[in-house]
GROMACS .gro file of C-alpha atoms in nm:
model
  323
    1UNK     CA    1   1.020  -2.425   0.266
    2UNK     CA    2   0.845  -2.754   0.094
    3UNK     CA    3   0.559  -2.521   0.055
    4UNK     CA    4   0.710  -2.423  -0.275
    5UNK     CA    5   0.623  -2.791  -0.420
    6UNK     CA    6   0.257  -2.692  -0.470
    7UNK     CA    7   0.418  -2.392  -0.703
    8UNK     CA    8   0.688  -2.545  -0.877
    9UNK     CA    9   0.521  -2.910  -0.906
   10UNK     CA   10   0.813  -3.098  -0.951
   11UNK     CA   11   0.795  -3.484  -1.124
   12UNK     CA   12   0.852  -3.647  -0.792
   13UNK     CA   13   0.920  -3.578  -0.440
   14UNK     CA   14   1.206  -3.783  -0.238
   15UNK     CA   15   1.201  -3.767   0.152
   16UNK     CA   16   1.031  -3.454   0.196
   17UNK     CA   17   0.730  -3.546   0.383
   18UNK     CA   18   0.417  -3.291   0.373
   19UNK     CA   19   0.181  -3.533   0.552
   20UNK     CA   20   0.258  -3.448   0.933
   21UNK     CA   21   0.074  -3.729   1.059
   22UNK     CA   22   0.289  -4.016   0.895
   23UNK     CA   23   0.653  -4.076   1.063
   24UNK     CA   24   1.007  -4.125   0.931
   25UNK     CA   25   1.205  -4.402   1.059
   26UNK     CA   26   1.446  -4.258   1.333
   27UNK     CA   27   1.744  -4.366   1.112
   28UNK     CA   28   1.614  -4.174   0.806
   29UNK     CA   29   1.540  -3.855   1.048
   30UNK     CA   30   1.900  -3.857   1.173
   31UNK     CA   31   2.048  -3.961   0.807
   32UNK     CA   32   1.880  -3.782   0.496
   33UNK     CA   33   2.149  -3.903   0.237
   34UNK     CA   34   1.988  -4.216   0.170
   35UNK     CA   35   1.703  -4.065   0.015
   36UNK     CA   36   1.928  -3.991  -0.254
   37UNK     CA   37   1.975  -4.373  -0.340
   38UNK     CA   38   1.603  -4.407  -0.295
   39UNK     CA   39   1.579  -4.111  -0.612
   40UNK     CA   40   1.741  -4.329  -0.863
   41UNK     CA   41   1.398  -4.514  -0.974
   42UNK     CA   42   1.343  -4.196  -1.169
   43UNK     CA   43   1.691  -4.124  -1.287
   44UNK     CA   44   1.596  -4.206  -1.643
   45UNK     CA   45   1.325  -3.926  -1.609
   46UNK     CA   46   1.491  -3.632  -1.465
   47UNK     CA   47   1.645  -3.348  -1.579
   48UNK     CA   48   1.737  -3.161  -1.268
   49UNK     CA   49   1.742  -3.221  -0.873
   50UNK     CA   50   1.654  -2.966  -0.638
   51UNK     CA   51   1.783  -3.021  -0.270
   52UNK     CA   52   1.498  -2.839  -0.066
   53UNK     CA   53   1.734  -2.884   0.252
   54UNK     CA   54   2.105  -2.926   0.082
   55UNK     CA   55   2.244  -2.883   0.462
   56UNK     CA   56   2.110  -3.217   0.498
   57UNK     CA   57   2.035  -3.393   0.218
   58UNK     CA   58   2.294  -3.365  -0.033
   59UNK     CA   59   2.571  -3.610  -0.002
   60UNK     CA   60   2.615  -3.825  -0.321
   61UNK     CA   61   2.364  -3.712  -0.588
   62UNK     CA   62   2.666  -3.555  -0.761
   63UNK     CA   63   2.793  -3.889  -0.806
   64UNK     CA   64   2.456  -4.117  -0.833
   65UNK     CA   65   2.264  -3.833  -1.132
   66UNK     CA   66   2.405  -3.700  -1.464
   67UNK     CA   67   2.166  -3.363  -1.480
   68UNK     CA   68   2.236  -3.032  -1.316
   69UNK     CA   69   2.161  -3.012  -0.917
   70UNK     CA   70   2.023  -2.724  -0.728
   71UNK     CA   71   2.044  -2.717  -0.331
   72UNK     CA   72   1.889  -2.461  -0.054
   73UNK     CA   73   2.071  -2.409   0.243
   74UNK     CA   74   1.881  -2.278   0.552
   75UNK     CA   75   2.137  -2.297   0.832
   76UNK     CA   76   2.197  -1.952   0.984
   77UNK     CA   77   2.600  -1.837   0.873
   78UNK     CA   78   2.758  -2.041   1.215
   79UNK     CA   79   2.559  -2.286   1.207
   80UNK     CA   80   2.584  -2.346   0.821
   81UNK     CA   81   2.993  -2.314   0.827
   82UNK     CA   82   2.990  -2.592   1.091
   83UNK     CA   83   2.783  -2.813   0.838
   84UNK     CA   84   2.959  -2.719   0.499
   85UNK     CA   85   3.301  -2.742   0.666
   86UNK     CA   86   3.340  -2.952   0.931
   87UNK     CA   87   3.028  -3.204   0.850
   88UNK     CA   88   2.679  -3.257   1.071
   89UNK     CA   89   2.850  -3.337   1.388
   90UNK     CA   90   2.552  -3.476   1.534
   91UNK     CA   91   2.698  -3.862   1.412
   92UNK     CA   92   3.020  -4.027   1.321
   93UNK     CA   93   2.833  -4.184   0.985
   94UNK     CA   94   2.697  -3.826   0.856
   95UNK     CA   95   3.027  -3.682   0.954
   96UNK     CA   96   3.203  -3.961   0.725
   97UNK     CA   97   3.019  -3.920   0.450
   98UNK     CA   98   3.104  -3.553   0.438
   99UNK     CA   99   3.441  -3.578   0.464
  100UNK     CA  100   3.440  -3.871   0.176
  101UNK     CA  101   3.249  -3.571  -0.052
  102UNK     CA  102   3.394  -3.254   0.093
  103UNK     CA  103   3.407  -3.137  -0.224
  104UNK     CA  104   3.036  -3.175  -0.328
  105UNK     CA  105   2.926  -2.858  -0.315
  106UNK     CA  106   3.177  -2.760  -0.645
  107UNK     CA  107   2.925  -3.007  -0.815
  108UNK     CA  108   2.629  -2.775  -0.798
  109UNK     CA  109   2.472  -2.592  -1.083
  110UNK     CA  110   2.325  -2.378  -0.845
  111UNK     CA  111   2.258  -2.287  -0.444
  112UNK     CA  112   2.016  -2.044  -0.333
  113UNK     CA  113   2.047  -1.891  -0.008
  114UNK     CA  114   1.754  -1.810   0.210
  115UNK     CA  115   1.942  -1.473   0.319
  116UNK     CA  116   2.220  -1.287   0.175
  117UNK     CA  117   2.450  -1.299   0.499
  118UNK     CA  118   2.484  -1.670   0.379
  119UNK     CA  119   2.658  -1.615   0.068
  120UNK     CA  120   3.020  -1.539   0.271
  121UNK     CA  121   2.999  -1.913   0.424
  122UNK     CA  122   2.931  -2.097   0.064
  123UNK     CA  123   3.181  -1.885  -0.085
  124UNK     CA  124   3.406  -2.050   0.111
  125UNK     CA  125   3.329  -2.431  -0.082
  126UNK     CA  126   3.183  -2.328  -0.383
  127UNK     CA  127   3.227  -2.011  -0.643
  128UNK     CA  128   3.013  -1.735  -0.598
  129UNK     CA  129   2.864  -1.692  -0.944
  130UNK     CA  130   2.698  -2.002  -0.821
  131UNK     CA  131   2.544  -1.850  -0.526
  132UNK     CA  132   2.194  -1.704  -0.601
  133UNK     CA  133   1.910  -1.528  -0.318
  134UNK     CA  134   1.580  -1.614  -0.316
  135UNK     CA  135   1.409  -1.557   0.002
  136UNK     CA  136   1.173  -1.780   0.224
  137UNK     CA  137   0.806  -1.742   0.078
  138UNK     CA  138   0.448  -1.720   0.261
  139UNK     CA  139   0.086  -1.746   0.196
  140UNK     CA  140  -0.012  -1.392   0.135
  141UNK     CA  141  -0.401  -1.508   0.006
  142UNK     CA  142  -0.413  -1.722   0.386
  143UNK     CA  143  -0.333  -1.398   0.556
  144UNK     CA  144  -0.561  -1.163   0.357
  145UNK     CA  145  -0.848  -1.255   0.515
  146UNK     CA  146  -0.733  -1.114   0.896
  147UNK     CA  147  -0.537  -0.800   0.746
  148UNK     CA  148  -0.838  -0.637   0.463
  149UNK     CA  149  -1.051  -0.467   0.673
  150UNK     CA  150  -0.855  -0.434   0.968
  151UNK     CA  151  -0.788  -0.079   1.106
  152UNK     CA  152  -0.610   0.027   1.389
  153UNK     CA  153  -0.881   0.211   1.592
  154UNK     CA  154  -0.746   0.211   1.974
  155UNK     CA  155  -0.346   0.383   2.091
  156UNK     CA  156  -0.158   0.103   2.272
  157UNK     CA  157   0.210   0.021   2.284
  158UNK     CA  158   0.173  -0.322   2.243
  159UNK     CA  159   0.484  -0.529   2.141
  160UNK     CA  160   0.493  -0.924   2.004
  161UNK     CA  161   0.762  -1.187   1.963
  162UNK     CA  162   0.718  -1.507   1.809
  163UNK     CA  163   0.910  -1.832   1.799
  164UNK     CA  164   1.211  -1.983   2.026
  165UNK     CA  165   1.497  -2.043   1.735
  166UNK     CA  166   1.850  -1.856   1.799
  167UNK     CA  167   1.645  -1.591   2.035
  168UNK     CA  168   1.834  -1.409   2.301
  169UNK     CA  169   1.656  -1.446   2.581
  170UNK     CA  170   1.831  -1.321   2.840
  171UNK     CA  171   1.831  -0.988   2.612
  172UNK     CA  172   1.455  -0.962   2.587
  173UNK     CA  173   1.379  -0.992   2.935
  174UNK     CA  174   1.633  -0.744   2.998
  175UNK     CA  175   1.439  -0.530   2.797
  176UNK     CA  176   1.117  -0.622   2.925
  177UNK     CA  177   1.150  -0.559   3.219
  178UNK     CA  178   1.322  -0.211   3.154
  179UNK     CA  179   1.028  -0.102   2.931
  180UNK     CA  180   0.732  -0.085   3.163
  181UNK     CA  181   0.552   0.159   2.966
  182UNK     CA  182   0.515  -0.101   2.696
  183UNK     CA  183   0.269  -0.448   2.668
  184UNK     CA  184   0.472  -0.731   2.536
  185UNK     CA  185   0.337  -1.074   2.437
  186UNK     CA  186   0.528  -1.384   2.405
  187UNK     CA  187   0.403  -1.662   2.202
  188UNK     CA  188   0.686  -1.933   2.248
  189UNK     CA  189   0.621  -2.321   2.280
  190UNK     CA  190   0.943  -2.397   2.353
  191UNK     CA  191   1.086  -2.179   2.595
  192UNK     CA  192   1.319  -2.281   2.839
  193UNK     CA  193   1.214  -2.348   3.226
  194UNK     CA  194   1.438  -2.119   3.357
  195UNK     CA  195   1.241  -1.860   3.204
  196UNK     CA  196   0.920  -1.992   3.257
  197UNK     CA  197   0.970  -2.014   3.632
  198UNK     CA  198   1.066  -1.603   3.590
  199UNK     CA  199   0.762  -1.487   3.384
  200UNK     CA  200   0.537  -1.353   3.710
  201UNK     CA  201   0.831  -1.102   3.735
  202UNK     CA  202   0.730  -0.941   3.440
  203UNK     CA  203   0.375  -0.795   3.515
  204UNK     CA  204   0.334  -0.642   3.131
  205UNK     CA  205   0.412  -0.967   2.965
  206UNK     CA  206   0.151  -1.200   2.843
  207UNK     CA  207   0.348  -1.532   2.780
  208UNK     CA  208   0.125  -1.801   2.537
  209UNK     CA  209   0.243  -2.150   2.492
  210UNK     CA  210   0.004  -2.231   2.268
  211UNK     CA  211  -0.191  -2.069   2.008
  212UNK     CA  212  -0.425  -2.171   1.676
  213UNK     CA  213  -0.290  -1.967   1.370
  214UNK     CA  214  -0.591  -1.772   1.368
  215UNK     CA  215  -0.527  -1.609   1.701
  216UNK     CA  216  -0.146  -1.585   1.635
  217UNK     CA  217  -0.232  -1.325   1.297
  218UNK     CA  218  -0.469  -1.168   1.512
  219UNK     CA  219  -0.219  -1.056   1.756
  220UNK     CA  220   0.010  -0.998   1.530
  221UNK     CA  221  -0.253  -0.721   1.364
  222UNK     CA  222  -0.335  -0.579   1.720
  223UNK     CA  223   0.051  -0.533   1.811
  224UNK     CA  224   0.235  -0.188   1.693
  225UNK     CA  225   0.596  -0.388   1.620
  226UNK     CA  226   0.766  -0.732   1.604
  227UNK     CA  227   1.043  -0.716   1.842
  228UNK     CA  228   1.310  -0.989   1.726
  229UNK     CA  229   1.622  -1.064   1.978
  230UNK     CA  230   1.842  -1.308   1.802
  231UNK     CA  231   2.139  -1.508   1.799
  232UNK     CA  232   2.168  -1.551   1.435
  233UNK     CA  233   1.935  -1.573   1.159
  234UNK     CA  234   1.868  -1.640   0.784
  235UNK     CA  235   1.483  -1.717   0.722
  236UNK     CA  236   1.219  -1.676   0.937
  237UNK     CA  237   0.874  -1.738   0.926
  238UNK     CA  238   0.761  -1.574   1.223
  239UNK     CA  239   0.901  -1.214   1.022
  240UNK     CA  240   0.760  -1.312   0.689
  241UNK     CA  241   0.406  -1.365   0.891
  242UNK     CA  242   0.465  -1.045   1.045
  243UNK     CA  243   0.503  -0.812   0.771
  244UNK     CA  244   0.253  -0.967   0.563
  245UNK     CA  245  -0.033  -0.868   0.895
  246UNK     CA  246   0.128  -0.531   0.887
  247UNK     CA  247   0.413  -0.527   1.145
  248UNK     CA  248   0.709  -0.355   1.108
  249UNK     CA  249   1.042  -0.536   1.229
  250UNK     CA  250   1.307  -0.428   1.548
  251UNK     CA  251   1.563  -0.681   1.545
  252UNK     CA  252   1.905  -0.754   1.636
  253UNK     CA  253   2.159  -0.649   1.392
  254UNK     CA  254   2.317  -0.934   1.194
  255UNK     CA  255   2.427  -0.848   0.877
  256UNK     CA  256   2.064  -0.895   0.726
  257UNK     CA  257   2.124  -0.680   0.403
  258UNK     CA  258   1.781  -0.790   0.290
  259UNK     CA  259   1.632  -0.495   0.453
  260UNK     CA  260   1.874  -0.224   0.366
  261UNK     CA  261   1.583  -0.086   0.147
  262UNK     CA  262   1.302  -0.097   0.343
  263UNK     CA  263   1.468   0.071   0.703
  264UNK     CA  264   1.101   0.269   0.733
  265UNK     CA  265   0.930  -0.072   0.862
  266UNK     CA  266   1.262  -0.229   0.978
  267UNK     CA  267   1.516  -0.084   1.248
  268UNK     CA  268   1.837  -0.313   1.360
  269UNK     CA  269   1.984  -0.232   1.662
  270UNK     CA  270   2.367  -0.345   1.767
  271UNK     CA  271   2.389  -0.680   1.934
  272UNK     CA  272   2.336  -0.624   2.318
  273UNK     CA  273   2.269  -0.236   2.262
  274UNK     CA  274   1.946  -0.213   2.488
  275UNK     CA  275   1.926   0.137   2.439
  276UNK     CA  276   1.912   0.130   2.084
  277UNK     CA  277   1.668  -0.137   2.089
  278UNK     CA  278   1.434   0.040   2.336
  279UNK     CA  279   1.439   0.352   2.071
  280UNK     CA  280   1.385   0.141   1.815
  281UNK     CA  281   1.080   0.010   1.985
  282UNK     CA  282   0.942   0.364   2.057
  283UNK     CA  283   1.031   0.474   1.720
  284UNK     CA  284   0.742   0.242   1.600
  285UNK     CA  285   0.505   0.205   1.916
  286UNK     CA  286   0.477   0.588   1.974
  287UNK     CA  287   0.309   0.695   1.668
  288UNK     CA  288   0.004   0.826   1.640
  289UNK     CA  289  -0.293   0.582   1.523
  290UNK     CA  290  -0.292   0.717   1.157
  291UNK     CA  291   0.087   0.687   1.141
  292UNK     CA  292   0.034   0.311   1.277
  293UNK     CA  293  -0.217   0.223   0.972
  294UNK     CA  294   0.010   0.397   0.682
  295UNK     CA  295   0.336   0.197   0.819
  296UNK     CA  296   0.091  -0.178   0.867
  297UNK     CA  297   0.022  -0.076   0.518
  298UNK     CA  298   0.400  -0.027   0.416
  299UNK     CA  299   0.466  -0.365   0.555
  300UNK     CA  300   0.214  -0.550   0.417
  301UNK     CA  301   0.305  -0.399   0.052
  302UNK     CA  302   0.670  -0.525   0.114
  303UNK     CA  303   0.568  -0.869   0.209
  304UNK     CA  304   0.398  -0.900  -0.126
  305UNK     CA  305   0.771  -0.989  -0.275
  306UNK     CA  306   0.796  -1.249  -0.070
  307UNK     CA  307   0.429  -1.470  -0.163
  308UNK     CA  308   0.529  -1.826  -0.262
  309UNK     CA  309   0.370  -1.739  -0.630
  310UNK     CA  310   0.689  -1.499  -0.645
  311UNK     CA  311   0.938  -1.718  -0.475
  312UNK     CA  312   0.852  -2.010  -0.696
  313UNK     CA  313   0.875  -1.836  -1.026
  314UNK     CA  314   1.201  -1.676  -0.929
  315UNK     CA  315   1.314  -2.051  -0.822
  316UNK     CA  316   1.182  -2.219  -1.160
  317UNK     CA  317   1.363  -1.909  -1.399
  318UNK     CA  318   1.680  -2.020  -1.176
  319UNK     CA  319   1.605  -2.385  -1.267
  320UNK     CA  320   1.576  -2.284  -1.626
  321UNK     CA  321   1.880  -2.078  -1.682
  322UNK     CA  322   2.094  -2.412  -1.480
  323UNK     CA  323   1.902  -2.620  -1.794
   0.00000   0.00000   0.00000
């Protein structure tokens, strides 16, 4: 998300570190609020704070800054209750400082919310008129490159999943292994070793544990559908890349309204339905090669909304209207 600092170019940047090769002191990793403190060199110069990562940062800027304060919250619904609520439970310090500002969260001009299936949890410690979408962005002009030009020339039922956040594991191998008339890769450097120590039972998965960007968009081209078996959700990159190379979405069913209007590239299936999900995944794979190009097409069109150019104009009118 701290892409959208090369868009919106703000007067100064506190805490949010775009250089991956310098570290953060362990304290200020497991503590963001002090950052805010850090901020007040420029209070005489500001006229509004945006909290890239309000789930962790935002503690006391209500208190510390006189100008209106915008926050982003990330946190898939659970996991953003238990922060807003009950306070990051991960120590007693950032639990005490929420419970001393429990309240903060009235004191925003504005939160956006990565995914509409959010909005129910802020609702719950702020009003809702407050509560504004505006959707995780990605490099459309990095992708271009691997998706002009490309045409799908050869049938294959080839299926991809990326990325090891709030995935359901144990419901994708399920359906692996139930679906042996399909090719499924797995590009994952974090899965668990319990799986690992599985994967030779699955003789059509390729599992990669490491892959350059460039060979990660080129699989995602040469693959007929994303196949996404969550947990819970509310931005993802690894859906954001897909549509933008042309492939369409099957996904676990979570309340994601986003997609309500796009359900010819996008098919959620009930939570543990394998059935449904198997359809879903022939719906898409079993088309015929010209069918395959006009929905990659379809996709890519749809990701266009989503290019950081969009999501930081939509962000800086939002800043503007709070002004």
């Amino acid at each position: 998300y701290k892409q959208i600092l090369k868009y919106t170019k703000p007067y100064a940047v506190i805490g949010v570190n775009e250089r991956a090769e310098v570290k953060q002191k362990a304290y200020m990793n497991n503590y963001c609020w002090p950052y805010e403190f850090a901020g007040l060199k420029y209070r005489k110069d500001i006229h509004l704070i945006h909290h890239l990562y309000a789930d962790e940062f935002f503690r006391f800027s209500a208190r510390l800054y006189n100008v209106p304060i915008v926050g982003t919250f990330h946190q898939t619904p659970e996991l953003l209750e238990r922060d807003v609520i009950q306070g990051d439970l991960r120590g007693r310090i950032a639990s005490f400082t929420h419970k001393m500002n429990r309240n903060r969260f009235k004191s925003l001009s504005a939160a956006i919310v990565t995914s509409p299936n959010q909005i129910e949890v802020l609702k719950k410690v702020m009003p809702e008129e407050k509560i504004h979408h505006i959707p995780l962005g990605i490099h459309i002009d990095r992708l271009l490159p691997f998706y002009e030009g490309y045409t799908i020339v050869k049938d294959t039922h080839k299926i991809i999943t990326v990325g090891n956040w709030q995935r359901d594991w144990d419901f994708y191998f399920k359906v692996v292994k139930e679906c042996p008339m399909f090719e499924f890769t797995l590009i994952n450097r974090k899965l668990d070793l319990e799986y690992r120590a599985k994967l030779s039972d699955y003789p059509n998965l390729t599992y990669h544990d490491d892959v350059s960007d460039d060979q990660m968009y080129m699989l995602y081209l040469e693959n007929d559908v994303q196949f996404l078996p969550i947990l819970g959700i509310a931005a993802s990159n690894a859906v954001m890349d897909g549509f933008a190379l042309g492939c369409p979405l099957v996904a676990t069913d979570l309340g994601m309204t986003e997609y309500d209007d796009h359900k010819d590239t996008v098919t959620l299936y009930p939570e543990g339905d394998v059935e449904s999900a198997k359809t879903a995944l022939h719906n898409f794979a079993d088309r015929s090669l010209e069918e395959k190009n006009i929905l990659k097409e379809k996709c890519h069109q749809f990701a266009q909304e989503y290019s950081w150019e969009e999501i930081a104009r939509r962000t800086v009118e939002l800043y503007k209207s709070v002004l």
